[in-house]
XYZ file of C-alpha atoms in Angstrom:
461
model
C 183.855 197.891 113.094
C 184.409 194.240 114.049
C 185.976 193.520 110.646
C 188.485 196.354 111.255
C 189.332 195.049 114.735
C 189.804 191.462 113.507
C 192.089 192.610 110.685
C 194.014 194.854 113.086
C 194.578 191.964 115.505
C 195.783 189.670 112.723
C 198.167 192.308 111.330
C 199.607 192.884 114.813
C 200.001 189.154 115.475
C 201.742 188.158 112.249
C 204.184 191.089 112.505
C 204.904 191.060 116.256
C 205.442 187.301 116.666
C 208.505 187.248 114.313
C 209.938 190.231 116.238
C 209.402 188.458 119.550
C 211.124 185.314 118.265
C 214.073 186.929 116.479
C 214.859 190.480 117.630
C 213.623 190.885 121.200
C 216.977 189.995 122.784
C 219.190 192.000 120.432
C 220.941 195.123 121.749
C 220.138 197.654 118.995
C 217.492 199.391 121.091
C 216.606 202.305 118.807
C 216.115 199.972 115.842
C 213.862 197.671 117.882
C 211.864 200.623 119.171
C 211.240 201.971 115.647
C 210.272 198.460 114.526
C 207.734 198.090 117.350
C 206.237 201.507 116.592
C 205.923 200.593 112.899
C 204.245 197.302 113.792
C 201.669 199.089 115.955
C 201.031 201.859 113.416
C 200.647 199.398 110.537
C 198.252 197.237 112.551
C 196.087 200.339 113.149
C 196.314 201.895 109.660
C 196.422 199.013 107.163
C 192.959 197.623 108.067
C 191.525 201.016 107.019
C 193.011 200.689 103.509
C 191.065 199.117 100.662
C 192.989 196.347 98.918
C 189.925 194.991 97.128
C 191.245 196.099 93.758
C 194.178 193.699 94.172
C 191.919 190.706 94.662
C 191.605 187.998 92.009
C 188.085 187.477 93.271
C 187.275 191.002 92.073
C 188.253 190.368 88.433
C 185.328 189.994 86.018
C 184.587 186.488 84.700
C 183.421 186.148 81.134
C 180.088 184.553 80.282
C 180.058 180.804 80.207
C 182.510 180.277 83.076
C 181.441 177.909 85.835
C 182.940 177.298 89.267
C 182.688 173.734 90.494
C 183.678 172.863 94.060
C 184.667 169.297 94.780
C 183.265 167.550 96.698
C 179.973 169.481 96.609
C 177.271 166.999 97.581
C 175.734 167.794 100.959
C 172.667 165.865 102.159
C 170.576 167.280 104.971
C 167.690 165.525 106.668
C 164.390 167.415 106.913
C 162.852 165.042 109.469
C 161.903 166.303 112.936
C 162.803 169.884 112.090
C 161.772 172.356 114.776
C 161.674 176.096 114.368
C 163.664 178.026 116.936
C 164.423 181.692 117.293
C 168.035 182.316 116.254
C 170.292 184.443 118.432
C 172.072 187.279 116.654
C 175.557 186.304 117.803
C 177.156 189.036 115.700
C 175.176 191.627 117.608
C 176.080 190.014 120.939
C 179.801 190.000 120.099
C 179.608 193.610 118.883
C 177.983 194.857 122.104
C 180.459 192.886 124.253
C 183.318 194.467 122.310
C 181.891 197.984 122.695
C 181.412 197.448 126.451
C 185.025 196.228 126.792
C 186.355 199.131 124.704
C 184.404 201.670 126.774
C 185.524 200.136 130.070
C 189.167 200.086 128.951
C 188.987 203.706 127.777
C 187.461 204.859 131.081
C 190.060 202.875 133.059
C 192.933 204.480 131.131
C 191.456 207.966 131.473
C 191.216 207.423 135.242
C 194.874 206.350 135.283
C 195.853 209.447 133.310
C 193.885 211.638 135.721
C 195.569 209.934 138.694
C 198.959 210.494 137.062
C 198.433 214.247 136.715
C 197.044 214.415 140.238
C 200.124 212.615 141.601
C 202.497 214.945 139.742
C 201.044 218.010 141.482
C 200.400 216.599 144.997
C 202.862 216.936 147.884
C 205.275 219.042 145.805
C 208.067 220.689 147.782
C 209.420 222.652 144.852
C 209.621 222.560 141.064
C 212.378 223.629 138.721
C 212.470 224.197 134.955
C 215.642 223.224 133.093
C 215.821 223.296 129.272
C 212.028 222.942 128.816
C 211.971 220.099 131.379
C 210.008 220.596 134.600
C 211.233 218.741 137.706
C 208.783 218.183 140.578
C 210.370 217.283 143.920
C 207.984 215.404 146.245
C 208.085 215.156 150.001
C 206.667 211.634 149.992
C 208.659 208.503 149.109
C 207.694 208.040 145.457
C 209.385 206.051 142.727
C 210.920 208.433 140.154
C 209.082 208.640 136.811
C 208.681 210.938 133.806
C 205.788 211.927 131.553
C 206.124 214.120 128.449
C 208.532 216.891 129.612
C 207.924 216.364 133.335
C 210.075 214.482 135.884
C 208.823 213.480 139.352
C 211.422 212.606 141.995
C 211.379 212.295 145.772
C 213.454 214.613 147.951
C 215.566 211.702 149.214
C 216.402 210.528 145.667
C 217.205 214.089 144.578
C 219.626 214.596 147.451
C 221.390 211.221 147.096
C 221.095 210.001 143.487
C 220.060 212.998 141.404
C 222.717 212.539 138.691
C 221.845 208.950 137.757
C 218.064 209.223 138.134
C 217.666 212.556 136.322
C 219.949 211.389 133.477
C 217.763 208.272 133.155
C 214.480 210.208 133.070
C 215.903 212.879 130.745
C 216.803 209.989 128.417
C 213.117 209.031 128.334
C 212.130 212.631 127.556
C 214.782 213.181 124.867
C 213.696 210.016 123.048
C 210.004 211.060 123.357
C 209.002 207.755 124.910
C 205.742 209.238 126.212
C 204.361 209.427 122.662
C 205.117 205.708 122.217
C 203.137 205.041 125.391
C 200.176 207.051 124.072
C 200.238 204.963 120.895
C 200.390 201.652 122.758
C 197.488 202.708 125.003
C 195.378 203.514 121.927
C 196.240 200.064 120.589
C 195.301 198.419 123.892
C 191.979 200.266 123.982
C 191.039 199.117 120.470
C 192.356 195.574 120.964
C 191.538 195.237 124.676
C 190.823 191.511 124.299
C 194.052 190.690 122.416
C 196.857 189.440 124.748
C 199.536 190.496 122.235
C 198.424 194.134 122.525
C 199.450 194.011 126.195
C 202.580 191.942 125.579
C 203.879 194.362 122.938
C 203.458 197.158 125.497
C 205.803 195.252 127.806
C 208.336 194.820 124.980
C 208.191 198.532 124.168
C 208.667 199.568 127.797
C 211.660 197.225 128.093
C 213.243 198.898 125.053
C 212.530 202.300 126.640
C 214.374 201.276 129.797
C 217.303 199.869 127.813
C 217.596 203.156 125.886
C 217.417 205.255 129.066
C 219.982 203.014 130.827
C 222.284 203.388 127.832
C 222.008 207.186 128.073
C 223.065 206.992 131.736
C 226.096 204.814 131.017
C 227.388 206.868 128.060
C 227.149 210.007 130.235
C 230.026 208.633 132.332
C 228.199 207.026 135.275
C 230.020 203.953 136.635
C 228.163 200.802 135.569
C 228.619 199.052 138.969
C 227.445 202.107 140.850
C 224.390 202.383 138.602
C 223.535 198.677 138.913
C 223.785 198.964 142.709
C 221.321 201.852 142.585
C 218.899 199.786 140.496
C 219.036 196.927 142.975
C 218.470 199.299 145.889
C 215.480 200.927 144.158
C 213.982 197.637 142.941
C 211.630 197.379 145.902
C 209.879 200.626 144.904
C 206.906 200.461 142.553
C 204.666 202.638 140.399
C 201.360 201.733 138.768
C 201.013 204.603 136.316
C 200.342 203.114 132.879
C 201.319 206.326 131.073
C 204.528 207.086 132.984
C 208.128 206.051 132.288
C 209.277 204.670 135.634
C 212.921 204.593 136.712
C 212.581 200.984 137.884
C 209.798 199.778 135.592
C 211.513 196.921 133.742
C 212.627 193.694 135.398
C 215.914 194.260 137.158
C 217.588 191.096 135.855
C 216.786 191.925 132.221
C 218.175 195.451 132.509
C 221.398 194.398 134.175
C 221.840 191.543 131.689
C 221.411 193.941 128.765
C 224.021 196.319 130.236
C 226.552 193.486 130.436
C 225.705 192.048 127.016
C 228.112 192.375 124.105
C 226.611 194.685 121.430
C 224.726 192.672 118.817
C 226.200 192.275 115.358
C 224.591 194.954 113.109
C 224.040 192.236 110.500
C 221.400 190.755 112.816
C 219.104 193.581 111.717
C 218.658 191.577 108.517
C 216.177 189.423 110.448
C 213.718 192.304 110.197
C 213.532 191.699 106.434
C 211.434 188.619 107.162
C 208.628 190.982 108.138
C 208.364 192.116 104.497
C 207.074 188.791 103.055
C 204.915 188.335 106.155
C 203.347 191.762 105.580
C 202.905 191.005 101.867
C 201.051 187.802 102.727
C 198.845 189.737 105.128
C 197.998 192.334 102.474
C 197.108 189.542 100.059
C 194.891 187.965 102.681
C 192.862 191.161 103.019
C 192.636 191.981 99.308
C 189.013 190.872 99.467
C 186.118 191.879 101.762
C 184.832 188.300 101.853
C 185.420 187.063 105.423
C 185.410 183.412 104.273
C 188.232 184.112 101.840
C 190.040 186.071 104.565
C 189.835 183.046 106.864
C 191.391 180.831 104.174
C 194.176 183.352 103.560
C 194.890 183.666 107.288
C 195.307 179.883 107.547
C 197.678 179.982 104.577
C 199.589 182.887 106.162
C 200.008 180.984 109.435
C 201.335 177.941 107.580
C 203.910 180.055 105.739
C 204.912 181.812 108.941
C 205.481 178.441 110.628
C 207.757 177.413 107.748
C 209.715 180.691 108.106
C 210.168 180.066 111.840
C 211.390 176.505 111.232
C 213.889 177.730 108.623
C 215.186 180.432 110.966
C 215.441 177.994 113.882
C 217.372 175.579 111.660
C 219.818 178.315 110.575
C 220.340 179.328 114.199
C 221.155 175.730 115.231
C 223.798 175.647 112.502
C 225.214 178.954 113.860
C 225.571 180.336 110.356
C 227.439 183.687 110.350
C 225.609 186.793 109.106
C 227.482 187.020 105.802
C 226.532 183.401 105.081
C 222.860 184.173 105.774
C 223.138 187.093 103.348
C 224.571 184.749 100.717
C 221.756 182.237 101.251
C 219.161 185.008 100.885
C 220.871 186.249 97.722
C 220.802 182.741 96.219
C 217.133 182.417 97.129
C 216.424 185.751 95.423
C 218.341 184.566 92.342
C 216.226 181.391 92.201
C 213.065 183.466 92.466
C 214.179 185.703 89.594
C 215.019 182.632 87.498
C 211.627 181.126 88.244
C 209.914 184.393 87.279
C 211.780 184.396 83.938
C 210.725 180.796 83.285
C 207.106 181.633 84.066
C 207.314 184.646 81.748
C 208.647 182.400 78.966
C 205.817 179.919 79.545
C 203.278 182.754 79.356
C 204.823 183.906 76.081
C 204.585 180.381 74.653
C 200.968 180.161 75.747
C 200.236 183.478 74.068
C 201.775 182.248 70.794
C 199.768 179.037 71.145
C 196.574 181.020 71.637
C 197.307 183.276 68.665
C 197.813 180.219 66.472
C 194.547 178.704 67.642
C 192.559 181.923 67.384
C 192.977 182.085 63.614
C 189.890 179.934 63.161
C 188.442 180.023 66.645
C 185.673 182.245 67.992
C 185.615 183.613 71.519
C 181.928 184.448 71.171
C 179.475 182.821 68.765
C 175.828 183.432 67.914
C 175.073 180.180 69.696
C 177.608 179.220 72.342
C 178.548 175.544 72.800
C 176.563 173.669 75.416
C 177.258 170.574 77.442
C 174.635 167.871 76.753
C 171.838 168.517 79.220
C 172.978 172.075 80.027
C 174.986 173.586 82.841
C 173.370 171.465 85.553
C 174.466 168.313 83.775
C 177.992 169.740 83.427
C 178.138 170.378 87.173
C 176.927 166.851 87.909
C 179.483 165.416 85.483
C 182.337 167.299 87.120
C 181.181 166.370 90.632
C 181.198 162.670 89.721
C 184.316 162.693 87.540
C 186.734 164.847 89.527
C 188.868 162.767 91.890
C 190.688 164.807 94.498
C 194.363 163.739 94.178
C 195.427 161.955 97.355
C 198.796 163.693 97.326
C 197.144 167.116 97.076
C 194.636 166.285 99.794
C 197.385 165.040 102.128
C 199.348 168.279 101.598
C 196.257 170.448 102.090
C 196.485 171.778 98.516
C 193.427 173.617 97.262
C 192.518 176.429 94.908
C 190.995 177.293 91.540
C 192.358 175.837 88.298
C 191.266 177.683 85.147
C 191.162 175.481 82.040
C 190.696 176.599 78.441
C 189.651 174.319 75.598
C 188.129 174.412 72.137
C 184.769 172.903 71.252
C 185.236 171.668 67.675
C 182.597 171.790 64.955
C 181.699 168.155 65.704
C 181.404 168.823 69.472
C 184.692 167.222 70.491
C 186.882 168.905 73.115
C 190.409 169.738 71.955
C 193.418 171.909 72.780
C 192.917 171.601 76.534
C 195.249 173.941 78.376
C 195.750 175.208 81.947
C 195.424 179.002 81.811
C 195.992 179.426 85.537
C 197.160 176.560 87.714
C 197.507 175.893 91.433
C 199.724 172.844 91.935
C 200.907 170.156 89.488
C 198.614 167.518 91.026
C 195.470 169.659 90.856
C 196.357 170.980 87.382
C 196.830 167.456 86.047
C 193.507 166.265 87.456
C 191.627 169.277 86.052
C 193.208 168.755 82.613
C 192.300 165.040 82.697
C 188.670 165.717 83.524
C 188.248 168.411 80.869
C 189.987 166.356 78.162
C 187.743 163.346 78.854
C 184.462 165.258 78.594
C 181.894 163.843 76.146
C 180.987 165.686 72.973
C 179.369 169.061 73.408
C 176.651 170.641 71.283
C 178.851 172.768 68.995
C 178.560 176.533 68.712
C 177.127 178.198 65.636
C 177.660 181.370 63.672
C 175.195 182.236 60.893
C 173.753 178.752 61.226
C 177.133 177.049 60.627
C 179.031 174.999 63.186
C 182.196 176.836 64.284
C 185.100 176.228 66.629
C 184.594 178.097 69.903
C 187.044 178.683 72.729
C 185.647 177.990 76.189
C 186.993 178.715 79.675
C 186.085 176.554 82.656
C 187.303 177.197 86.241
C 187.335 174.203 88.583
C 187.734 174.952 92.284
C 189.295 172.259 94.442
C 188.327 172.743 98.064
C 188.849 170.386 100.993
C 185.657 170.254 103.010
C-alpha cells in the first residue's frame, strides 16, 4: 500500500511540476484541463502496473559473474554494544497514513452530505430545463453547480440570471463535476502531499476560465460581466465538490479574460512530459525500493536540466517555429547517435564471432582467480580507483566487462560489453586488463581459452 502511494506521489510530482512551470498561464483552457486530468489519472493508474519485466535488474546473470561495489570496506565497532528493542517505523508510518486517509475520507463525505443538504434547504422553487435542475433559494447564497444541478439565490435570479446561469451551465456542459470527483479521490489517497491540493486549485481555475469563456462567447458584454464578478466577490462558498460562480481569484479571472489568446504552438511544451514520464517508468521498472530511490534522484536531476534549458530558451524569446527546429535537430542527433551505437554493436558482434572460434563460454573446469572469488573481490576493491572526474559529476553505475582467460592464465581481449560513462568504462577496462594470471579453464583435462564476464559496479557511498 505504502509503495503504491509513494509511487503515485512521485508520478504526480514529476508530471505536474512541468505543467505548473510552463503551461499554467496559457489560455488554451480545454487543453490544460485534459492535461491535468491525464496527469491525475496516470498518477493513480501507473503505480498499479508492473514494469518489472523492463528492468535490467531482472535479467538473468550467467554463472561466474561477480558484482563489486567500490568502495566497499565498512568497519563497524563492536565495543559497548547494547541491545535495544527496535521500533517498527514502517508499521508506525502505515498506521499514520491509514488514519489520515480515513479522516480525509470522512471529512469529504461530510462535505458532500452538507452540499446535498444545502441544495434542498430553503428552496423557493425548482425548475427543470434540458435535464438541468435549477434550485432557487430564499437565503443569500453564492451561486454554484453540482452535476446537473444549479443553486442560485432569488436576488441573483431576478437581477443577473443570464450571466450566472450561463456560467453554471458552462460548468455542467463541460462535466466539471466529474473532474472534481477525481481530484477528491486523489486528495484522499495522497492527503499528505501538498501538490495533490495545489493541482486541485489549478483544475478549479481552469474550470472557471472555461465557464467564463462560455459566458463571453454567448454575447454577454465583458465589462458588464467583470463588474458582476467584482460585485459578487465578497460572497463565499466552502463546498469542496461544488463549482462556485466566484470560486477562483477575481484578479486571475479578469486577467485571463483580457489576455491575448496563446499561440497554439505553445502546446508543444506539453511534449516535455513524454521524456519525464519515460524516466518515471524506468525508475519503477524494479520493485527494489533502493533502486527506485536512485532512479528518482536521477529523474530529478534530468528534470532540473530540462527546466534550465526551457528557462534559457524563454530568456532568448525564441519563436515557436524556432523551438520546433531545435527539437527536430535534437531528434536528428539522437537518431544519428542510435545508428552509431548500432554500428558499434555490430562490430562487437563480429569481434565476438571471431574470438569464439576457439573460445569456450563454458568449460569442464571454469577459470579461477588465484585464491578464489574472495581474493578477486579483494583485488578489485584495492585496485579500482574511482575516477575523480566521475565522482565530481556524480557518475555511477554498472560496467560489464568481457575478457578471455588464455591457456596460460593470462587475461586478453578485454572489452566493455555494457558501459556507463567513458571515465568509468576506462577505469574498469584498466583494472581488468591488469589482473594477474588466472588458473586457466580445462576441457577434457586440457587447458582451453574461456570467455569470462565480470560486472563492476561503481557506487558513490
